Short mmCIF file of C-alpha atoms and ligand atoms in Angstrom, two decimals:
data_model
loop_
_atom_site.label_atom_id
_atom_site.label_comp_id
_atom_site.label_asym_id
_atom_site.label_seq_id
_atom_site.Cartn_x
_atom_site.Cartn_y
_atom_site.Cartn_z
CA UNK A 19 0.00 0.00 0.00
CA UNK A 20 2.87 2.34 0.80
CA UNK A 21 4.43 1.93 -2.67
CA UNK A 22 1.07 2.68 -4.36
CA UNK A 23 0.81 5.77 -2.22
CA UNK A 24 4.31 6.88 -3.15
CA UNK A 25 3.57 6.56 -6.87
CA UNK A 26 0.31 8.49 -6.39
CA UNK A 27 2.18 11.22 -4.60
CA UNK A 28 5.10 11.88 -6.88
CA UNK A 29 6.43 14.50 -9.25
CA UNK A 30 4.96 12.38 -12.06
CA UNK A 31 1.52 12.76 -10.49
CA UNK A 32 2.06 16.50 -10.17
CA UNK A 33 2.97 16.73 -13.88
CA UNK A 34 -0.26 14.87 -14.78
CA UNK A 35 -2.35 17.20 -12.62
CA UNK A 36 -0.69 20.27 -14.15
CA UNK A 37 -1.36 18.99 -17.70
CA UNK A 38 -5.02 18.16 -16.95
CA UNK A 39 -5.48 21.54 -15.30
CA UNK A 40 -4.10 23.43 -18.29
CA UNK A 41 -6.49 21.61 -20.63
CA UNK A 42 -9.56 22.04 -18.38
CA UNK A 43 -12.27 24.65 -18.94
CA UNK A 44 -11.68 27.79 -16.83
CA UNK A 45 -14.55 27.06 -14.40
CA UNK A 46 -13.15 23.57 -13.73
CA UNK A 47 -9.54 24.54 -13.25
CA UNK A 48 -8.00 24.15 -9.84
CA UNK A 49 -5.81 26.67 -8.10
CA UNK A 50 -2.48 24.94 -7.66
CA UNK A 51 -0.50 25.82 -4.55
CA UNK A 52 2.99 24.55 -3.70
CA UNK A 53 4.31 24.93 -0.15
CA UNK A 54 8.09 24.52 0.09
CA UNK A 55 9.84 23.43 3.30
CA UNK A 56 12.89 25.45 4.39
CA UNK A 57 14.95 22.23 4.58
CA UNK A 58 14.24 21.50 0.90
CA UNK A 59 15.10 25.07 -0.07
CA UNK A 60 18.47 24.80 1.70
CA UNK A 61 19.23 21.51 -0.05
CA UNK A 62 18.35 22.97 -3.47
CA UNK A 63 20.39 26.11 -2.77
CA UNK A 64 23.45 24.00 -1.87
CA UNK A 65 23.05 21.92 -5.01
CA UNK A 66 22.53 24.93 -7.32
CA UNK A 67 25.18 27.04 -5.54
CA UNK A 68 22.71 29.87 -4.97
CA UNK A 69 21.67 31.91 -1.95
CA UNK A 70 18.43 30.97 -0.17
CA UNK A 71 16.47 34.00 -1.31
CA UNK A 72 17.56 33.56 -4.92
CA UNK A 73 16.67 29.88 -4.72
CA UNK A 74 13.20 30.70 -3.39
CA UNK A 75 12.60 33.38 -6.04
CA UNK A 76 13.84 31.25 -8.95
CA UNK A 77 11.95 28.18 -7.75
CA UNK A 78 8.79 30.29 -7.56
CA UNK A 79 9.30 31.37 -11.17
CA UNK A 80 10.07 27.81 -12.33
CA UNK A 81 6.98 26.33 -10.66
CA UNK A 82 4.79 29.10 -12.04
CA UNK A 83 6.11 28.42 -15.53
CA UNK A 84 4.73 24.88 -15.11
CA UNK A 85 1.26 26.13 -14.21
CA UNK A 86 1.48 26.52 -10.43
CA UNK A 87 -0.45 29.57 -9.18
CA UNK A 88 1.02 30.22 -5.72
CA UNK A 89 4.25 29.18 -3.99
CA UNK A 90 4.35 29.46 -0.18
CA UNK A 91 6.93 28.73 2.49
CA UNK A 92 6.16 26.31 5.34
CA UNK A 93 8.27 28.43 7.72
CA UNK A 94 5.04 30.42 8.04
CA UNK A 95 2.98 27.45 9.22
CA UNK A 96 5.81 26.33 11.51
CA UNK A 97 5.09 29.43 13.62
CA UNK A 98 1.72 27.90 14.49
CA UNK A 99 3.25 24.47 15.24
CA UNK A 100 5.81 26.08 17.55
CA UNK A 101 3.29 28.26 19.37
CA UNK A 102 0.81 25.43 19.85
CA UNK A 103 3.57 23.07 21.06
CA UNK A 104 4.73 25.67 23.59
CA UNK A 105 1.26 26.08 25.00
CA UNK A 106 0.55 22.37 24.95
CA UNK A 107 3.69 21.74 27.00
CA UNK A 108 2.69 24.26 29.66
CA UNK A 109 -0.79 22.70 29.89
CA UNK A 110 0.71 19.22 30.25
CA UNK A 111 3.17 20.44 32.87
CA UNK A 112 0.30 21.72 35.01
CA UNK A 113 -1.57 18.44 34.48
CA UNK A 114 1.25 16.07 35.40
CA UNK A 115 0.19 15.55 39.04
CA UNK A 116 -3.11 13.94 38.00
CA UNK A 117 -2.04 12.53 34.61
CA UNK A 118 1.06 10.31 34.67
CA UNK A 119 1.30 10.38 30.88
CA UNK A 120 1.16 14.15 30.49
CA UNK A 121 4.98 14.18 30.54
CA UNK A 122 7.33 13.63 28.90
CA UNK A 123 5.75 15.30 25.92
CA UNK A 124 7.22 13.86 22.74
CA UNK A 125 7.51 15.79 19.47
CA UNK A 126 4.97 15.16 16.72
CA UNK A 127 6.47 16.77 13.61
CA UNK A 128 8.27 13.66 12.30
CA UNK A 129 6.00 11.10 10.60
CA UNK A 130 8.81 8.50 10.56
CA UNK A 131 8.78 8.54 14.34
CA UNK A 132 4.97 8.75 14.63
CA UNK A 133 4.51 5.76 12.34
CA UNK A 134 6.99 3.72 14.37
CA UNK A 135 5.39 4.74 17.68
CA UNK A 136 1.89 3.83 16.52
CA UNK A 137 2.94 0.51 15.06
CA UNK A 138 5.24 -0.76 17.75
CA UNK A 139 4.34 0.89 21.04
CA UNK A 140 0.78 2.09 20.28
CA UNK A 141 -1.30 2.83 23.34
CA UNK A 142 1.75 3.04 25.61
CA UNK A 143 3.43 5.91 23.76
CA UNK A 144 0.52 7.74 22.12
CA UNK A 145 -0.59 9.74 25.18
CA UNK A 146 2.92 11.20 25.35
CA UNK A 147 2.95 12.47 21.77
CA UNK A 148 2.14 16.13 21.29
CA UNK A 149 -1.21 16.59 19.56
CA UNK A 150 0.07 19.64 17.67
CA UNK A 151 0.08 19.18 13.89
CA UNK A 152 3.39 19.28 12.02
CA UNK A 153 4.23 22.36 9.92
CA UNK A 154 3.23 20.44 6.77
CA UNK A 155 -0.22 19.65 8.13
CA UNK A 156 -0.75 23.12 9.61
CA UNK A 157 0.03 24.42 6.11
CA UNK A 158 -2.65 22.00 4.87
CA UNK A 159 -5.19 23.59 7.22
CA UNK A 160 -4.13 27.10 6.26
CA UNK A 161 -4.25 26.49 2.50
CA UNK A 162 -7.49 24.50 2.39
CA UNK A 163 -9.06 26.59 5.14
CA UNK A 164 -7.96 30.21 5.33
CA UNK A 165 -6.56 30.59 1.82
CA UNK A 166 -9.54 28.83 0.20
CA UNK A 167 -11.88 31.24 2.01
CA UNK A 168 -9.83 34.22 0.82
CA UNK A 169 -10.04 32.94 -2.76
CA UNK A 170 -13.80 32.28 -2.38
CA UNK A 171 -13.21 28.67 -3.37
CA UNK A 172 -14.28 25.37 -1.81
CA UNK A 173 -11.25 23.42 -0.50
CA UNK A 174 -11.51 20.82 -3.28
CA UNK A 175 -10.89 23.48 -5.95
CA UNK A 176 -7.37 23.88 -4.58
CA UNK A 177 -4.67 21.31 -5.32
CA UNK A 178 -2.06 21.58 -2.59
CA UNK A 179 1.45 20.21 -3.07
CA UNK A 180 4.26 20.30 -0.52
CA UNK A 181 8.01 19.95 -1.11
CA UNK A 182 9.59 18.04 1.76
CA UNK A 183 12.95 16.56 2.81
CA UNK A 184 11.62 12.99 3.23
CA UNK A 185 9.32 10.31 1.83
CA UNK A 186 7.56 9.81 5.17
CA UNK A 187 5.79 13.15 4.69
CA UNK A 188 3.79 11.43 1.91
CA UNK A 189 2.49 8.97 4.49
CA UNK A 190 1.64 11.79 6.85
CA UNK A 191 -0.35 13.69 4.22
CA UNK A 192 -2.39 10.58 3.42
CA UNK A 193 -3.52 9.92 7.02
CA UNK A 194 -7.32 9.79 7.27
CA UNK A 195 -7.08 12.46 10.00
CA UNK A 196 -6.08 14.98 7.33
CA UNK A 197 -8.86 14.13 4.89
CA UNK A 198 -11.80 16.52 4.62
CA UNK A 199 -14.87 14.26 4.47
CA UNK A 200 -17.27 17.05 3.58
CA UNK A 201 -15.34 18.08 0.46
CA UNK A 202 -13.64 14.74 -0.16
CA UNK A 203 -10.23 16.36 -0.36
CA UNK A 204 -6.91 16.08 1.47
CA UNK A 205 -5.33 19.05 3.25
CA UNK A 206 -2.17 18.17 1.33
CA UNK A 207 -2.95 16.47 -2.00
CA UNK A 208 0.57 15.59 -3.09
CA UNK A 209 3.99 15.55 -1.45
CA UNK A 210 7.16 15.62 -3.50
CA UNK A 211 10.68 15.36 -2.13
CA UNK A 212 13.49 17.84 -2.73
CA UNK A 213 15.08 15.25 -5.02
CA UNK A 214 11.88 15.13 -7.07
CA UNK A 215 12.04 18.90 -7.60
CA UNK A 216 15.50 18.39 -9.03
CA UNK A 217 14.08 15.66 -11.29
CA UNK A 218 11.38 18.11 -12.45
CA UNK A 219 14.06 20.68 -13.31
CA UNK A 220 16.08 18.07 -15.19
CA UNK A 221 12.99 16.81 -16.99
CA UNK A 222 12.27 20.34 -18.20
CA UNK A 223 15.94 20.84 -19.12
CA UNK A 224 16.14 23.83 -16.79
CA UNK A 225 18.94 24.88 -14.45
CA UNK A 226 17.67 26.96 -11.53
CA UNK A 227 20.53 29.44 -11.97
CA UNK A 228 19.19 30.34 -15.43
CA UNK A 229 15.62 31.01 -14.25
CA UNK A 230 14.63 34.62 -13.65
CA UNK A 231 13.76 35.39 -10.04
CA UNK A 232 10.08 36.09 -9.26
CA UNK A 233 8.61 37.89 -6.23
CA UNK A 234 7.72 35.59 -3.34
CA UNK A 235 4.07 34.88 -2.57
CA UNK A 236 2.66 35.42 0.88
CA UNK A 237 -0.64 34.18 2.21
CA UNK A 238 -1.47 37.45 3.90
CA UNK A 239 -1.06 40.76 2.16
CA UNK A 240 1.41 42.95 3.97
CA UNK A 241 3.38 39.97 5.28
CA UNK A 242 7.19 40.29 5.02
CA UNK A 243 8.66 39.43 1.66
CA UNK A 244 12.04 38.40 3.00
CA UNK A 245 12.86 34.88 4.14
CA UNK A 246 13.17 34.04 7.80
CA UNK A 247 13.76 30.95 9.90
CA UNK A 248 13.56 29.84 13.53
CA UNK A 249 16.21 29.22 16.17
CA UNK A 250 17.01 25.69 17.18
CA UNK A 251 18.40 23.69 14.28
CA UNK A 252 17.26 22.11 11.05
CA UNK A 253 14.42 20.01 12.46
CA UNK A 254 12.26 23.00 13.30
CA UNK A 255 13.58 24.22 16.65
CA UNK A 256 10.81 22.65 18.73
CA UNK A 257 13.03 21.91 21.75
CA UNK A 258 14.43 25.43 21.96
CA UNK A 259 11.10 27.22 21.54
CA UNK A 260 9.28 25.05 24.07
CA UNK A 261 12.19 25.24 26.54
CA UNK A 262 12.47 29.04 26.37
CA UNK A 263 8.71 29.52 26.62
CA UNK A 264 8.30 27.06 29.52
CA UNK A 265 11.22 28.57 31.47
CA UNK A 266 9.60 32.00 31.27
CA UNK A 267 5.99 30.93 31.68
CA UNK A 268 6.46 28.37 34.47
CA UNK A 269 9.46 29.75 36.38
CA UNK A 270 9.81 33.39 35.30
CA UNK A 271 13.32 32.64 33.96
CA UNK A 272 14.58 34.32 30.81
CA UNK A 273 16.79 31.87 28.90
CA UNK A 274 19.48 33.48 26.76
CA UNK A 275 21.43 30.91 24.82
CA UNK A 276 20.69 27.21 25.10
CA UNK A 277 23.44 24.85 26.21
CA UNK A 278 23.22 21.34 24.73
CA UNK A 279 25.00 18.53 26.56
CA UNK A 280 25.83 15.59 24.26
CA UNK A 281 25.18 12.21 25.87
CA UNK A 282 26.00 8.99 24.01
CA UNK A 283 26.41 10.77 20.65
CA UNK A 284 25.63 14.09 18.97
CA UNK A 285 22.12 12.85 18.16
CA UNK A 286 21.19 12.41 21.82
CA UNK A 287 21.62 15.63 23.77
CA UNK A 288 20.18 17.14 26.91
CA UNK A 289 19.20 20.65 27.91
CA UNK A 290 18.55 21.43 31.57
CA UNK A 291 17.09 24.40 33.42
CA UNK A 292 18.36 24.69 36.98
CA UNK A 293 17.86 27.13 39.86
CA UNK A 294 19.96 26.91 43.03
CA UNK A 295 21.04 23.39 42.12
CA UNK A 296 17.46 22.21 41.59
CA UNK A 297 16.55 20.82 38.16
CA UNK A 298 13.41 22.61 36.99
CA UNK A 299 13.22 21.33 33.42
CA UNK A 300 15.04 18.56 31.62
CA UNK A 301 14.68 18.30 27.85
CA UNK A 302 16.41 16.10 25.30
CA UNK A 303 16.67 15.58 21.59
CA UNK A 304 16.78 12.03 20.27
CA UNK A 305 17.49 11.65 16.56
CA UNK A 306 17.82 8.39 14.66
CA UNK A 307 16.38 4.96 15.32
CA UNK A 308 18.96 3.79 17.90
CA UNK A 309 18.42 6.81 20.11
CA UNK A 310 14.65 6.52 19.74
CA UNK A 311 14.77 2.86 20.82
CA UNK A 312 16.89 3.85 23.78
CA UNK A 313 14.36 6.55 24.73
CA UNK A 314 11.41 4.16 24.44
CA UNK A 315 13.18 1.62 26.67
CA UNK A 316 13.76 4.32 29.28
CA UNK A 317 10.07 5.25 29.13
CA UNK A 318 8.98 1.62 29.48
CA UNK A 319 11.18 1.11 32.53
CA UNK A 320 9.79 4.29 34.08
CA UNK A 321 13.32 5.74 33.95
CA UNK A 322 12.86 8.58 31.48
CA UNK A 323 13.93 11.78 33.27
CA UNK A 324 12.77 14.16 30.56
CA UNK A 325 9.89 16.60 30.41
CA UNK A 326 10.10 17.00 26.65
CA UNK A 327 11.95 15.15 23.89
CA UNK A 328 12.39 16.38 20.32
CA UNK A 329 12.22 13.01 18.55
CA UNK A 330 13.26 12.77 14.89
CA UNK A 331 13.74 9.58 12.89
CA UNK A 332 16.68 10.69 10.75
CA UNK A 333 20.19 10.85 12.23
CA UNK A 334 21.09 14.59 12.30
CA UNK A 335 17.41 15.46 11.74
CA UNK A 336 15.45 16.87 8.81
CA UNK A 337 18.28 18.55 6.90
CA UNK A 338 19.60 15.02 6.42
CA UNK A 339 16.23 13.57 5.35
CA UNK A 340 16.09 10.74 2.82
CA UNK A 341 14.44 12.98 0.20
CA UNK A 342 17.20 15.60 0.17
CA UNK A 343 19.59 16.01 -2.77
CA UNK A 344 22.94 14.27 -2.70
CA UNK A 345 25.69 16.74 -3.62
CA UNK A 346 28.09 15.60 -6.30
CA UNK A 347 31.66 15.05 -5.19
CA UNK A 348 30.99 15.83 -1.52
CA UNK A 349 31.22 13.45 1.42
CA UNK A 350 27.93 13.12 3.26
CA UNK A 351 29.38 15.02 6.23
CA UNK A 352 30.56 17.99 4.12
CA UNK A 353 27.28 17.92 2.25
CA UNK A 354 25.26 18.17 5.47
CA UNK A 355 27.49 20.92 6.86
CA UNK A 356 27.00 22.94 3.70
CA UNK A 357 23.20 22.61 3.88
CA UNK A 358 23.26 23.44 7.61
CA UNK A 359 25.34 26.58 7.03
CA UNK A 360 22.90 27.81 4.43
CA UNK A 361 19.86 26.91 6.49
CA UNK A 362 21.19 28.81 9.51
CA UNK A 363 22.11 31.91 7.53
CA UNK A 364 18.62 33.42 7.75
CA UNK A 365 17.28 35.81 10.34
CA UNK A 366 15.50 33.82 13.05
CA UNK A 367 12.03 35.08 13.84
CA UNK A 368 10.09 34.81 17.09
CA UNK A 369 6.71 33.19 16.39
CA UNK A 370 4.95 35.35 19.01
CA UNK A 371 6.07 38.47 17.16
CA UNK A 372 4.86 37.53 13.69
CA UNK A 373 2.09 39.99 12.87
CA UNK A 374 0.48 37.80 10.18
CA UNK A 375 0.32 34.85 12.60
CA UNK A 376 -1.31 37.04 15.26
CA UNK A 377 -3.85 38.28 12.75
CA UNK A 378 -4.82 34.74 11.75
CA UNK A 379 -5.21 33.67 15.37
CA UNK A 380 -7.39 36.66 16.05
CA UNK A 381 -9.56 36.85 12.95
CA UNK A 382 -9.59 33.38 11.46
CA UNK A 383 -9.13 31.03 14.41
CA UNK A 384 -11.13 33.07 16.91
CA UNK A 385 -8.32 33.55 19.42
CA UNK A 386 -5.74 31.44 21.26
CA UNK A 387 -7.07 28.15 22.53
CA UNK A 388 -10.39 28.44 20.65
CA UNK A 389 -12.30 25.37 19.47
CA UNK A 390 -11.40 26.27 15.88
CA UNK A 391 -7.69 26.55 16.74
CA UNK A 392 -7.93 23.10 18.31
CA UNK A 393 -9.54 21.64 15.18
CA UNK A 394 -7.20 23.33 12.71
CA UNK A 395 -3.90 22.94 14.57
CA UNK A 396 -4.17 19.64 16.48
CA UNK A 397 -4.61 15.99 15.56
CA UNK A 398 -4.76 12.52 17.08
CA UNK A 399 -2.90 9.22 16.83
CA UNK A 400 -3.97 5.61 16.51
CA UNK A 401 -2.47 2.50 18.01
CA UNK A 402 -1.97 -0.27 15.47
CA UNK A 403 -2.85 -3.68 16.93
CA UNK A 404 0.14 -6.00 17.30
CA UNK A 405 -1.68 -8.70 15.34
CA UNK A 406 -1.86 -6.43 12.32
CA UNK A 407 0.34 -7.53 9.43
CA UNK A 408 1.37 -3.91 8.89
CA UNK A 409 3.97 -4.48 11.58
CA UNK A 410 6.78 -4.65 9.03
CA UNK A 411 8.54 -1.44 9.62
CA UNK A 412 11.26 -0.27 7.33
CA UNK A 413 13.78 2.25 8.56
FE1 LIG B 504 11.29 13.32 7.67
FE2 LIG B 504 13.58 12.56 8.72
FE3 LIG B 504 12.60 14.98 9.32
FE4 LIG B 504 11.46 12.78 10.26
S1 LIG B 504 13.52 13.52 10.74
S2 LIG B 504 10.40 14.53 9.32
S3 LIG B 504 11.71 11.31 8.59
S4 LIG B 504 13.29 14.28 7.31
#
């Protein structure tokens, strides 16, 4: 089933949709939206030897030349994922006395990890996983919800494609939880990897450096036209944002820079908040399957000391995802360092200070913590019975 899904959600599928759309009568045409992840943009920039802004502008032009109408950046939707995760952590922290599974809270943005957790440790792990949607799926809600309303279109008249650093994002987009029953449409219709964007360029005989730059699209008029990122590394910065927010909100402590303490390896690190020798918060990041297994064992033995863990399936996180472009002539370490340098070269924004995000919370979602915000920005998980044959997990 997974291989069928991957062929349905591929650059080949996107090409078919674009061709059908061009030939369709005007009233039947769909609005085609592509949302590009910042990890994919960094990988493309490294490959094409371009700056990030140039890459974004030229990619916008290239996609539009194929028939795409709007190109967005999932850094925007990540603001919502970060803010909701911060608030969810604080709520769980207050709940921990009466709910033993409120903490540790485990990150939810990596579908490789979620899939593994549901299939192998189901009902034991699920209550620990943050209910906040990943940036890809928040983008799905924004595009098929807010943007569709702005365009005066039903959600099924928009075809929404994302460009992501891994194949597992295709599985995430096809979860029944992200399917709109009323309109029979997915929040994200098609996911293509960074490598598939390169294939598209090659197929068209185009080199990104030869494409003219186009202005960037923004979902809200008046939103900044420059690129920005978030603090906290190439997997989204969840640990850092939640840690800083919780330190301030729960203990009135302003955290300046975050000190990571490597444990067994660089993919398992700890961050601790202390006051007068007392540990107030203990966070960790666990990347890669071995570290995840180790974490799960700790949890099962009741020996997990953490309040929050940023769990990611790929060693080194999302910049090293399986869908990223391999650089010619570079060792994988140099390649990753190059992509990381580019990724970190942008101004880091503070989600709380983003005016467009505030506006959407206020006017579209009906305020922080509203029922609509819960529906649009949160999801749920499902334990897979051990007897199910889908237990074959590939890593
Ligand atoms: Fe995808 Fe890997 Fe990032 Fe998980 S860690 S979301 S599998 S790129």
